[in-house]
CSV table of C-alpha atoms in Angstrom, one decimal:
chain,number,residue,atom,x,y,z
A,1,MET,CA,-0.1,0.3,0.1
A,2,THR,CA,1.5,3.5,-1.3
A,3,ARG,CA,-0.6,6.6,-0.4
A,4,GLU,CA,0.1,9.8,-2.7
A,5,LEU,CA,1.1,12.5,-0.3
A,6,ARG,CA,0.4,15.3,-1.3
A,7,TYR,CA,0.3,19.4,-0.5
A,8,THR,CA,-3.3,19.9,0.1
A,9,ASP,CA,-3.8,16.8,2.4
A,10,LEU,CA,-1.1,17.4,4.5
A,11,LEU,CA,-2.4,20.8,5.2
A,12,GLU,CA,-6.0,20.1,5.0
A,13,SER,CA,-5.3,17.0,7.9
A,14,ASN,CA,-2.9,20.2,10.2
A,15,SER,CA,-5.6,22.1,10.2
A,16,PHE,CA,-8.1,19.5,11.6
A,17,LEU,CA,-5.2,18.1,13.6
A,18,ARG,CA,-4.9,21.6,15.2
A,19,ASN,CA,-8.2,21.8,15.6
A,20,LEU,CA,-8.8,18.7,18.2
A,21,SER,CA,-5.4,19.4,19.7
A,22,ASP,CA,-7.3,22.8,21.0
A,23,THR,CA,-10.2,21.3,21.6
A,24,THR,CA,-8.9,18.3,23.4
A,25,TYR,CA,-6.6,20.5,25.6
A,26,TRP,CA,-9.7,22.4,26.8
A,27,LEU,CA,-11.8,20.3,27.4
A,28,CYS,CA,-8.9,18.2,30.0
A,29,ILE,CA,-9.3,22.0,31.4
A,30,THR,CA,-12.3,22.6,31.8
A,31,ARG,CA,-14.8,19.7,31.9
A,32,THR,CA,-15.1,17.1,35.2
A,33,VAL,CA,-12.2,14.3,35.6
A,34,GLN,CA,-13.8,10.9,36.2
A,35,GLU,CA,-11.9,9.2,38.1
A,36,SER,CA,-12.8,5.6,39.2
A,37,LYS,CA,-11.9,3.9,42.7
A,38,LEU,CA,-12.9,0.5,41.3
A,39,PHE,CA,-10.6,1.3,37.9
A,40,PRO,CA,-6.8,1.8,36.6
A,41,MET,CA,-8.8,4.6,34.4
A,42,ASN,CA,-5.1,6.3,34.0
A,43,PRO,CA,-3.7,2.8,33.1
A,44,TYR,CA,-6.3,1.7,30.8
A,45,MET,CA,-6.3,4.8,28.7
A,46,LEU,CA,-2.8,5.5,28.1
A,47,LEU,CA,-3.3,1.1,26.8
A,48,SER,CA,-5.7,2.2,24.3
A,49,TYR,CA,-3.8,5.0,22.6
A,50,LEU,CA,-0.8,2.8,21.7
A,51,ASN,CA,-3.9,0.0,20.5
A,52,SER,CA,-5.6,2.7,18.4
A,53,PHE,CA,-2.6,4.0,16.6
A,54,TYR,CA,-1.4,0.6,15.9
A,55,ARG,CA,-5.1,-0.6,14.4
A,56,LEU,CA,-6.7,1.5,14.2
A,57,PRO,CA,-5.3,2.8,10.1
A,58,THR,CA,-6.4,-0.4,8.6
A,59,LEU,CA,-9.8,-1.0,10.3
A,60,LEU,CA,-10.7,2.5,9.0
A,61,ARG,CA,-9.3,1.8,5.6
A,62,GLU,CA,-11.6,-1.0,5.5
A,63,ILE,CA,-14.7,0.7,6.8
A,64,ASP,CA,-13.8,3.5,4.1
A,65,SER,CA,-13.3,0.9,1.0
A,66,VAL,CA,-17.3,-1.0,1.6
A,67,THR,CA,-19.4,2.9,3.1
A,68,PRO,CA,-16.8,5.5,2.4
A,69,ALA,CA,-17.1,8.1,5.7
A,70,GLU,CA,-19.6,10.8,4.4
A,71,GLU,CA,-21.9,8.4,4.1
A,72,LEU,CA,-21.5,6.8,7.2
A,73,GLY,CA,-22.0,10.9,8.1
A,74,ASP,CA,-25.3,10.9,6.8
A,75,ARG,CA,-26.4,7.7,7.9
A,76,VAL,CA,-25.1,8.6,11.4
A,77,ARG,CA,-27.1,12.0,11.0
A,78,GLU,CA,-30.4,10.9,10.5
A,79,ALA,CA,-31.0,9.5,14.3
A,80,SER,CA,-28.9,8.5,17.6
A,81,PHE,CA,-25.4,5.7,16.8
A,82,LYS,CA,-22.5,4.8,19.5
A,83,VAL,CA,-20.6,6.6,16.3
A,84,ASP,CA,-21.7,10.0,17.7
A,85,THR,CA,-20.0,13.0,19.4
A,86,VAL,CA,-17.6,11.5,21.9
A,87,ASN,CA,-16.9,8.2,20.7
A,88,ALA,CA,-15.9,9.0,16.9
A,89,ALA,CA,-16.5,12.8,16.0
A,90,TRP,CA,-13.8,13.2,18.7
A,91,GLY,CA,-12.1,10.7,20.3
A,92,MET,CA,-11.7,8.0,17.6
A,93,PRO,CA,-8.9,10.8,15.9
A,94,ALA,CA,-8.2,12.2,19.5
A,95,PHE,CA,-6.9,8.4,20.8
A,96,TYR,CA,-5.7,8.0,17.5
A,97,LEU,CA,-3.4,10.6,17.8
A,98,LEU,CA,-2.6,11.0,21.5
A,99,GLY,CA,-0.8,7.4,21.3
A,100,ARG,CA,1.6,8.9,18.8
A,101,GLU,CA,2.1,11.2,21.6
A,102,MET,CA,3.6,8.9,23.3
A,103,LEU,CA,5.8,7.1,20.8
A,104,MET,CA,7.5,10.1,19.7
A,105,SER,CA,7.9,10.8,23.5
A,106,TRP,CA,9.9,7.5,23.7
A,107,GLY,CA,11.6,8.4,20.7
A,108,LEU,CA,10.1,5.7,18.4
A,109,ILE,CA,8.9,6.6,16.8
A,110,ARG,CA,9.5,10.5,14.2
A,111,PRO,CA,6.8,12.7,14.0
A,112,GLN,CA,6.9,12.3,10.2
A,113,ASP,CA,6.4,8.3,10.8
A,114,ALA,CA,3.1,6.2,10.7
A,115,VAL,CA,2.4,9.4,7.8
A,116,GLU,CA,0.2,7.5,5.3
A,117,ASP,CA,-1.6,5.8,8.8
A,118,VAL,CA,-2.2,9.7,10.2
A,119,LEU,CA,-3.0,11.1,7.4
A,120,ASP,CA,-6.3,8.7,6.7
A,121,VAL,CA,-6.8,8.0,9.8
A,122,LEU,CA,-7.6,12.4,9.7
A,123,ASP,CA,-9.2,12.4,6.0
A,124,PHE,CA,-11.5,9.3,7.4
A,125,SER,CA,-11.7,11.8,10.5
A,126,ARG,CA,-12.5,15.1,9.1
A,127,ARG,CA,-14.8,13.1,6.2
A,128,PHE,CA,-17.1,11.8,8.7
A,129,ASN,CA,-17.4,14.6,11.2
A,130,LEU,CA,-18.0,17.1,7.8
A,131,SER,CA,-20.7,15.6,6.6
A,132,TYR,CA,-22.5,14.4,10.4
A,133,HIS,CA,-22.5,18.0,11.5
A,134,ARG,CA,-23.8,19.3,8.0
A,135,ASN,CA,-26.9,21.0,9.4
A,136,ASP,CA,-25.4,22.7,11.4
A,137,GLY,CA,-22.5,24.0,8.9
A,138,HIS,CA,-19.3,22.9,11.5
A,139,ILE,CA,-16.3,20.4,12.0
A,140,THR,CA,-17.3,19.9,15.8
A,141,ASN,CA,-19.4,21.1,19.1
A,142,LYS,CA,-16.7,23.5,20.4
A,143,GLU,CA,-16.6,25.4,16.6
A,144,PHE,CA,-20.4,25.6,17.4
A,145,GLY,CA,-20.0,27.7,20.9
A,146,ASP,CA,-21.0,24.0,22.7
A,147,ARG,CA,-23.8,22.9,20.5
A,148,SER,CA,-24.7,19.8,18.9
A,149,GLN,CA,-27.8,20.6,16.5
A,150,PHE,CA,-26.8,17.0,14.0
A,151,LEU,CA,-30.7,16.3,13.6
A,152,PRO,CA,-32.9,17.0,10.8
A,153,GLU,CA,-36.1,19.9,11.8
A,154,ARG,CA,-38.2,16.9,10.1
A,155,THR,CA,-37.5,14.5,13.2
A,156,LEU,CA,-37.6,17.4,15.7
A,157,ASP,CA,-41.5,17.4,13.7
A,158,GLY,CA,-41.6,13.7,15.3
A,159,PHE,CA,-40.2,14.3,18.5
A,160,SER,CA,-42.4,17.6,19.3
A,161,ASP,CA,-45.4,15.9,18.1
A,162,GLN,CA,-44.7,12.4,19.9
A,163,LEU,CA,-43.1,12.8,22.9
A,164,LEU,CA,-45.9,12.6,25.6
A,165,GLY,CA,-46.3,15.9,28.1
A,166,VAL,CA,-45.5,15.3,31.7
A,167,SER,CA,-45.9,16.7,35.4
A,168,PRO,CA,-43.7,17.4,38.1
A,169,ASP,CA,-44.4,13.4,40.7
A,170,ASP,CA,-46.7,12.1,38.5
A,171,ARG,CA,-46.3,8.6,37.4
A,172,LEU,CA,-44.3,8.9,34.3
A,173,HIS,CA,-41.8,11.9,35.2
A,174,THR,CA,-41.3,9.9,37.7
A,175,ALA,CA,-41.1,7.1,35.9
A,176,THR,CA,-38.0,8.6,33.2
A,177,VAL,CA,-36.1,10.9,36.4
A,178,LYS,CA,-35.4,6.9,38.1
A,179,LEU,CA,-34.7,5.2,34.3
A,180,LEU,CA,-32.7,8.4,33.7
A,181,ALA,CA,-30.3,7.1,36.7
A,182,THR,CA,-30.9,3.9,37.0
A,183,LEU,CA,-29.3,4.1,33.3
A,184,SER,CA,-26.6,6.1,33.3
A,185,GLN,CA,-25.3,3.7,37.2
A,186,TYR,CA,-25.3,1.1,34.5
A,187,ALA,CA,-24.2,3.1,31.1
A,188,PHE,CA,-21.1,3.9,33.9
A,189,LEU,CA,-20.1,0.4,35.0
A,190,ALA,CA,-20.4,-1.6,31.4
A,191,HIS,CA,-17.8,1.0,30.0
A,192,CYS,CA,-15.3,0.3,32.9
A,193,GLU,CA,-16.5,3.9,34.8
A,194,CYS,CA,-16.0,6.6,31.0
A,195,ARG,CA,-18.2,8.4,29.8
A,196,VAL,CA,-19.0,6.4,26.1
A,197,GLY,CA,-22.3,5.1,26.6
A,198,ILE,CA,-24.3,7.8,27.3
A,199,HIS,CA,-24.5,11.2,25.1
A,200,ASN,CA,-26.4,14.0,25.1
A,201,SER,CA,-26.7,16.1,22.0
A,202,GLY,CA,-28.9,19.9,21.9
A,203,PRO,CA,-29.6,21.8,22.6
A,204,TYR,CA,-32.6,22.6,20.5
A,205,ASN,CA,-35.4,25.2,21.1
A,206,PHE,CA,-38.4,24.1,20.4
A,207,GLY,CA,-40.9,27.7,22.4
A,208,ASN,CA,-42.0,29.8,24.9
A,209,ASN,CA,-39.0,28.9,26.9
A,210,LYS,CA,-38.6,24.9,26.7
A,211,GLN,CA,-35.3,23.4,25.2
A,212,LEU,CA,-34.6,19.8,23.8
A,213,LEU,CA,-32.0,17.8,25.1
A,214,VAL,CA,-31.9,13.9,23.2
A,215,ARG,CA,-30.4,11.5,26.0
A,216,ASP,CA,-28.6,8.3,24.6
A,217,PHE,CA,-27.6,5.2,26.0
A,218,PHE,CA,-25.4,2.9,24.3
A,219,ASP,CA,-24.2,-1.3,25.0
A,220,LEU,CA,-26.5,-1.9,27.3
A,221,SER,CA,-27.3,-5.5,27.1
A,222,GLU,CA,-25.2,-8.7,25.1
A,223,GLY,CA,-23.3,-6.6,22.3
A,224,ASP,CA,-20.1,-6.2,22.2
A,225,TYR,CA,-18.9,-6.4,24.8
A,226,PRO,CA,-17.8,-9.7,26.3
A,227,TRP,CA,-18.5,-9.3,29.9
A,228,LEU,CA,-22.1,-8.4,28.9
A,229,ASP,CA,-22.5,-11.9,27.9
A,230,GLY,CA,-25.6,-13.3,30.3
A,231,ILE,CA,-26.0,-9.9,32.1
A,232,ALA,CA,-29.7,-7.9,30.8
A,233,VAL,CA,-30.1,-10.5,29.2
A,234,THR,CA,-34.0,-9.6,28.7
A,235,LEU,CA,-34.0,-5.7,28.0
A,236,PRO,CA,-34.7,-5.8,23.9
A,237,HIS,CA,-32.7,-3.1,23.5
A,238,ASN,CA,-29.3,-2.3,23.1
A,239,ASN,CA,-29.5,1.3,22.8
A,240,LEU,CA,-32.3,4.1,24.2
A,241,THR,CA,-33.0,7.2,24.0
A,242,ILE,CA,-34.6,9.5,25.7
A,243,PRO,CA,-35.6,13.3,24.6
A,244,ILE,CA,-36.7,15.5,27.0
A,245,VAL,CA,-38.2,18.9,26.8
A,246,PHE,CA,-37.1,21.5,29.4
A,247,SER,CA,-38.9,24.6,31.0
A,248,ASP,CA,-37.3,27.3,32.3
A,249,THR,CA,-33.3,25.9,31.2
A,250,ASN,CA,-31.3,27.1,29.7
A,251,PHE,CA,-28.7,24.4,27.9
A,252,ARG,CA,-25.8,27.0,27.8
A,253,LEU,CA,-23.0,24.5,27.1
A,254,VAL,CA,-23.0,20.1,25.4
A,255,ASP,CA,-19.3,20.5,24.2
A,256,ASP,CA,-17.4,17.3,22.6
A,257,TRP,CA,-17.5,15.4,25.5
A,258,ALA,CA,-21.5,15.3,25.0
A,259,SER,CA,-21.5,16.3,28.5
A,260,PHE,CA,-24.1,19.4,29.7
A,261,GLU,CA,-24.3,22.5,31.0
A,262,ALA,CA,-27.1,24.1,31.8
A,263,GLU,CA,-29.6,27.5,33.4
A,264,PRO,CA,-29.9,27.7,36.0
A,265,SER,CA,-28.8,24.3,37.1
A,266,TYR,CA,-30.5,20.8,34.8
A,267,ASP,CA,-33.7,20.2,37.4
A,268,ALA,CA,-35.8,17.6,37.0
A,269,ALA,CA,-38.8,19.5,38.4
A,270,ASN,CA,-38.3,21.8,34.8
A,271,ILE,CA,-39.2,17.8,33.5
A,272,ALA,CA,-42.4,18.8,30.8
A,273,ALA,CA,-42.3,16.0,28.2
A,274,VAL,CA,-40.6,12.9,27.2
A,275,GLY,CA,-39.6,9.9,25.8
A,276,MET,CA,-38.5,6.5,24.5
A,277,TYR,CA,-37.0,5.4,20.9
A,278,THR,CA,-34.8,3.4,20.4
A,279,CYS,CA,-32.3,2.2,17.0
A,280,ASP,CA,-28.8,0.6,16.1
A,281,PRO,CA,-27.3,0.0,12.3
A,282,LEU,CA,-30.8,-2.4,11.1
A,283,THR,CA,-34.2,0.3,11.7
A,284,ASP,CA,-34.6,3.1,9.6
A,285,GLY,CA,-34.5,6.4,11.3
A,286,TYR,CA,-36.2,5.6,15.4
A,287,VAL,CA,-38.2,3.4,16.7
A,288,PRO,CA,-40.4,4.6,19.3
A,289,VAL,CA,-40.8,2.4,22.5
A,290,GLY,CA,-43.4,2.0,24.5
A,291,MET,CA,-45.6,5.7,23.1
A,292,ASP,CA,-48.9,4.0,23.1
A,293,ASN,CA,-49.4,6.8,25.7
A,294,ALA,CA,-48.1,7.7,29.1
A,295,GLU,CA,-49.4,5.4,31.5
A,296,VAL,CA,-48.0,2.5,28.3
A,297,LEU,CA,-44.3,4.2,28.1
A,298,ALA,CA,-44.2,4.7,32.6
A,299,GLU,CA,-44.7,0.8,33.2
A,300,THR,CA,-42.5,0.0,29.4
A,301,MET,CA,-39.8,2.6,31.8
A,302,GLU,CA,-40.3,1.0,35.1
A,303,HIS,CA,-39.8,-2.1,33.3
A,304,TYR,CA,-36.4,-1.8,31.9
A,305,ARG,CA,-35.5,-0.3,35.5
A,306,ASP,CA,-36.6,-3.5,37.0
A,307,ILE,CA,-33.9,-5.1,35.0
A,308,VAL,CA,-31.3,-2.4,34.4
A,309,THR,CA,-31.2,-2.2,38.3
A,310,GLU,CA,-30.6,-6.4,38.0
A,311,ALA,CA,-28.4,-5.8,35.5
A,312,THR,CA,-25.9,-3.4,37.5
A,313,ALA,CA,-25.8,-6.0,40.9
A,314,ASP,CA,-25.3,-9.2,38.1
A,315,LEU,CA,-22.2,-7.3,36.1
A,316,TRP,CA,-20.6,-5.7,39.8
A,317,LYS,CA,-20.1,-9.6,40.9
A,318,ARG,CA,-18.5,-10.0,38.0
A,319,MET,CA,-16.6,-7.7,38.0
A,320,ALA,CA,-15.9,-7.9,41.7
A,321,THR,CA,-14.0,-11.3,40.4
A,322,TRP,CA,-11.9,-10.2,37.9
A,323,THR,CA,-8.0,-9.2,38.1
A,324,ARG,CA,-6.3,-5.6,37.6
A,325,GLU,CA,-4.9,-7.1,34.5
A,326,GLN,CA,-8.4,-7.4,33.4
A,327,MET,CA,-9.8,-4.2,34.2
A,328,ILE,CA,-6.5,-3.3,32.9
A,329,ASP,CA,-7.4,-4.4,29.2
A,330,ALA,CA,-11.2,-4.1,29.8
A,331,GLY,CA,-11.1,-0.4,30.4
A,332,ALA,CA,-8.2,0.3,26.7
A,333,LEU,CA,-10.5,-2.1,24.8
A,334,VAL,CA,-13.8,-0.3,25.9
A,335,TYR,CA,-11.8,3.1,24.6
A,336,SER,CA,-10.4,2.2,21.2
A,337,SER,CA,-13.3,0.7,19.9
A,338,VAL,CA,-15.2,3.7,20.0
A,339,GLY,CA,-15.4,3.7,16.1
A,340,LYS,CA,-16.2,0.2,16.3
A,341,ASP,CA,-19.9,0.4,15.0
A,342,PHE,CA,-18.7,1.8,11.8
A,343,ALA,CA,-18.0,-1.5,10.8
A,344,HIS,CA,-21.2,-2.8,12.3
A,345,LEU,CA,-23.1,0.1,9.8
A,346,ALA,CA,-20.9,-1.2,7.0
A,347,GLY,CA,-21.3,-4.9,7.8
A,348,THR,CA,-17.4,-5.9,8.7
A,349,TYR,CA,-17.0,-6.1,12.0
A,350,ARG,CA,-15.1,-8.4,13.2
A,351,GLN,CA,-15.3,-9.0,16.7
A,352,SER,CA,-11.0,-9.4,17.1
A,353,ASP,CA,-11.1,-6.8,15.0
A,354,TRP,CA,-12.5,-4.3,18.1
A,355,PHE,CA,-11.3,-6.6,20.6
A,356,GLU,CA,-8.1,-8.2,21.7
A,357,LEU,CA,-5.1,-5.8,22.6
A,358,ASP,CA,-2.3,-4.8,19.9
A,359,GLU,CA,0.6,-7.1,20.2
A,360,ARG,CA,2.8,-4.1,19.6
A,361,ALA,CA,0.7,-2.5,22.1
A,362,GLN,CA,0.5,-5.5,25.5
A,363,ARG,CA,5.2,-4.7,25.2
A,364,PHE,CA,4.1,-2.3,26.9
A,365,LYS,CA,1.7,-3.3,30.0
A,366,THR,CA,4.4,-3.8,32.3
A,367,LEU,CA,4.1,0.6,32.1
A,368,MET,CA,1.0,1.3,33.4
A,369,ASN,CA,1.5,0.9,37.5
A,370,ASP,CA,-0.4,3.6,38.9
A,371,GLU,CA,2.0,6.1,39.7
A,372,PHE,CA,3.1,6.0,36.4
A,373,ALA,CA,-0.1,6.7,34.3
A,374,ARG,CA,-1.1,9.3,36.4
A,375,ASP,CA,2.0,11.0,36.7
A,376,TYR,CA,2.7,10.6,32.4
A,377,LEU,CA,-1.2,11.4,31.0
A,378,ALA,CA,-1.0,14.6,33.0
A,379,GLU,CA,1.8,15.9,31.9
A,380,MET,CA,0.7,14.8,28.2
A,381,VAL,CA,-2.3,16.7,27.7
A,382,GLY,CA,-2.7,19.2,30.6
A,383,LEU,CA,1.2,19.9,30.7
A,384,ILE,CA,2.0,19.7,27.5
A,385,GLY,CA,5.2,19.0,29.3
A,386,PHE,CA,6.5,16.5,26.3
A,387,PRO,CA,10.3,18.3,25.2
A,388,HIS,CA,8.2,17.7,21.5
A,389,GLN,CA,5.2,19.2,21.9
A,390,LYS,CA,7.0,22.9,22.6
A,391,SER,CA,6.8,24.8,19.5
A,392,ASN,CA,8.1,28.4,18.4
A,393,PRO,CA,9.0,30.5,22.0
A,394,TYR,CA,6.7,33.1,20.2
A,395,SER,CA,3.6,31.2,19.9
A,396,MET,CA,0.6,31.5,21.8
A,397,ALA,CA,-2.2,28.2,22.1
A,398,ARG,CA,-5.7,29.1,21.0
A,399,TYR,CA,-6.4,27.8,25.2
A,400,SER,CA,-3.0,28.4,27.3
A,401,GLY,CA,-1.8,31.0,25.8
A,402,LEU,CA,1.7,29.2,25.6
A,403,ASN,CA,4.6,27.9,23.4
A,404,GLN,CA,3.0,24.3,23.3
A,405,ASN,CA,0.7,21.6,21.6
A,406,MET,CA,-0.9,18.3,22.6
A,407,MET,CA,-1.0,16.9,19.6
A,408,SER,CA,2.2,17.6,16.3
A,409,SER,CA,1.8,18.2,13.1
A,410,ILE,CA,2.8,15.8,10.3
A,411,PRO,CA,5.5,18.4,8.8
A,412,TYR,CA,5.6,18.9,5.3
A,413,SER,CA,9.6,17.9,4.7
A,414,VAL,CA,7.8,14.2,4.3
A,415,LEU,CA,6.7,15.8,0.5
A,416,THR,CA,10.8,15.8,-0.4
A,417,ASP,CA,12.2,14.1,2.0
A,418,PRO,CA,11.9,10.2,1.7
A,419,ASP,CA,13.6,9.1,5.3
A,420,TYR,CA,10.4,7.4,7.1
A,421,ALA,CA,8.1,5.2,8.0
A,422,PRO,CA,5.1,4.8,6.0
A,423,THR,CA,3.6,2.8,8.3
A,424,VAL,CA,2.8,0.6,11.0
A,425,GLY,CA,1.2,-2.5,8.7
A,426,SER,CA,-1.8,-4.0,8.2
A,427,GLU,CA,-0.6,-7.4,10.0
A,428,LEU,CA,-2.8,-7.1,13.2
A,429,ARG,CA,-2.2,-10.2,16.1
A,430,GLY,CA,-2.7,-9.7,20.1
A,431,TRP,CA,-5.1,-10.9,23.0
A,432,SER,CA,-6.8,-10.0,25.2
A,433,SER,CA,-7.2,-11.4,29.0
A,434,HIS,CA,-10.5,-11.7,29.3
A,435,ASP,CA,-12.2,-14.8,27.7
A,436,GLU,CA,-13.6,-15.0,24.2
A,437,LYS,CA,-18.0,-13.5,23.5
A,438,THR,CA,-19.3,-16.5,23.3
A,439,ALA,CA,-23.4,-14.6,23.6
A,440,LEU,CA,-25.2,-13.0,20.6
A,441,TRP,CA,-26.1,-9.7,20.2
A,442,THR,CA,-29.2,-7.4,20.6
A,443,THR,CA,-30.3,-6.1,17.4
A,444,SER,CA,-33.6,-4.8,16.1
A,445,ALA,CA,-34.2,-8.2,14.5
A,446,GLY,CA,-33.7,-9.9,17.3
A,447,ARG,CA,-30.7,-12.0,19.1
A,448,ILE,CA,-28.4,-13.4,16.2
A,449,GLY,CA,-25.7,-14.2,14.9
A,450,ILE,CA,-22.5,-11.6,13.9
A,451,ASP,CA,-22.4,-13.1,10.2
A,452,GLU,CA,-26.2,-12.6,10.8
A,453,TYR,CA,-25.6,-9.0,11.6
A,454,ASN,CA,-23.3,-8.3,9.2
A,455,ARG,CA,-25.6,-9.8,6.5
A,456,ARG,CA,-28.6,-7.5,7.2
A,457,ALA,CA,-26.4,-4.2,7.3
A,458,LYS,CA,-24.4,-4.5,4.3
A,459,GLU,CA,-28.8,-5.3,2.6
A,460,PHE,CA,-30.2,-2.9,4.9
A,461,SER,CA,-30.2,0.8,4.1
A,462,PRO,CA,-32.8,3.4,5.3
A,463,THR,CA,-35.0,5.7,3.2
A,464,VAL,CA,-33.8,9.2,3.5
A,465,HIS,CA,-29.9,8.1,3.0
A,466,ASP,CA,-32.1,7.2,-1.2
A,467,PRO,CA,-30.3,9.2,-3.3
A,468,LYS,CA,-34.4,10.8,-4.0
A,469,TYR,CA,-33.4,11.8,-0.1
A,470,ARG,CA,-30.0,11.9,0.4
A,471,TYR,CA,-29.3,15.3,-0.7
A,472,LEU,CA,-31.7,17.1,0.1
A,473,ASP,CA,-31.3,19.3,2.9
A,474,GLU,CA,-32.2,21.7,5.2
A,475,GLU,CA,-31.7,25.0,2.6
A,476,TRP,CA,-33.7,22.6,-0.2
A,477,VAL,CA,-36.8,22.6,1.8
A,478,LYS,CA,-36.4,26.2,2.8
A,479,TRP,CA,-37.4,26.9,-1.1
A,480,ASN,CA,-38.9,24.3,-2.2
A,481,HIS,CA,-41.8,23.4,0.8
A,482,THR,CA,-44.2,23.3,-0.5
A,483,THR,CA,-43.2,20.9,-3.1
A,484,PRO,CA,-44.6,17.5,-3.4
A,485,LEU,CA,-40.9,16.2,-2.9
A,486,ALA,CA,-40.5,18.2,0.3
A,487,ALA,CA,-43.9,16.6,1.6
A,488,GLU,CA,-42.5,12.6,1.1
A,489,LEU,CA,-39.2,13.9,2.5
A,490,TYR,CA,-41.1,14.8,5.9
A,491,ARG,CA,-43.3,11.4,5.9
A,492,VAL,CA,-40.3,9.4,5.4
A,493,GLY,CA,-37.3,11.1,7.4
A,494,ARG,CA,-39.6,11.2,9.9
A,495,PRO,CA,-39.3,9.0,14.0
A,496,GLN,CA,-41.7,5.9,13.0
A,497,ALA,CA,-45.2,6.8,14.7
A,498,PRO,CA,-46.1,4.3,17.4
A,499,GLY,CA,-47.6,1.4,15.9
A,500,GLU,CA,-46.9,2.2,12.5
A,501,SER,CA,-45.8,-0.4,10.8
A,502,ALA,CA,-41.9,-1.1,10.3
A,503,ARG,CA,-39.8,1.0,7.2
């Protein structure tokens, strides 16, 4: 494999890289730091960065050859998928580049090495982000003033019509508040006490001093994570989306970690309307869950809360038996697999691709004690103190004002100087301290094996992805809203209504 190196590609990639570097620094110094009394988070984060660096280029090339990144962005923009803001738009390229920084800090690679890999990862990420954010025209939430408004108007119209009103302390309001708390606790535990299983997007203006926040919870049942085999088996959905309308609340920040801040502070008493949906790579947009009426939705939420409460206890018992190595491996695999649902969408998913730690990353595991990992991570992403992270003394970084950058650019000298290693290679070998996955995958088509899941994903295309509709964006709608085609787009592109047969 040889990639042609072009000046324009380097310019675009370095621009995307610097934007990502600045945003990541801002997130690291201003957002709440997640710590765990159970998991060695700093060691597993560092190991995940190395695993991403060695594996991601090969996996993304295969995915991109089947379904290009910009098409994946079009798919993901229509509903809630785990390849979202925190996982794919920010996390996947950031983790990869931090693995690169680690190897540079140890003198094992130079900034020009693996240049073809770096360009391919950044090109894929940039095209995905541009498509994913097509409706708001930005490339990150930070660039958009910390807003996350990727859903089209027709989807929001559907929510506006379908969400069910609540009053403080009525049955549905109480069920919503309790389910959100239970799902949050369980999702953190299932994801080794990190935030990547939870996503928030919005806010969307719902008028009369009301705003919509869309809350997503992913990988809740048997699926990709081996440690969830036998957990939450009676939960019929692997993913749940809960759109919530708030009164008298301004969500002033929804950042690239999908966390939010509100003025006044988030208060469940301000919840005015709710709904619940599911979607996955086999559904045609959002599918309503228990939304026939308020009583049915409340009953469904109460039932799911009981299931998830039991699943949380079962998972605690399982994790209590884990060794330190198993905890590190699980956390590292959660982080380094943040792009795995691209493979599900493309129908190229293999468990060994995403849930093994590459043998090249395994070599560094002996370094990963708590003290080293804590200090090293702080130096790399907080203090930005590695010598190679310094820029010239006249420069001032966007947020720190200092002459230092978290992520190093690709030197343009690769265009004229062939002294570099183009790639880390495409042969993937690895292992994990966890037992192999044996259960089926929870999908909208039932519990199925991975071969059938891949086959169905390859054969499926959502209605609005048809060329007839795909390029009918918000600007087109504004000028053509009275046409039959616009009416047809809004009919087929809304969330399915309760009781509606699958499209």
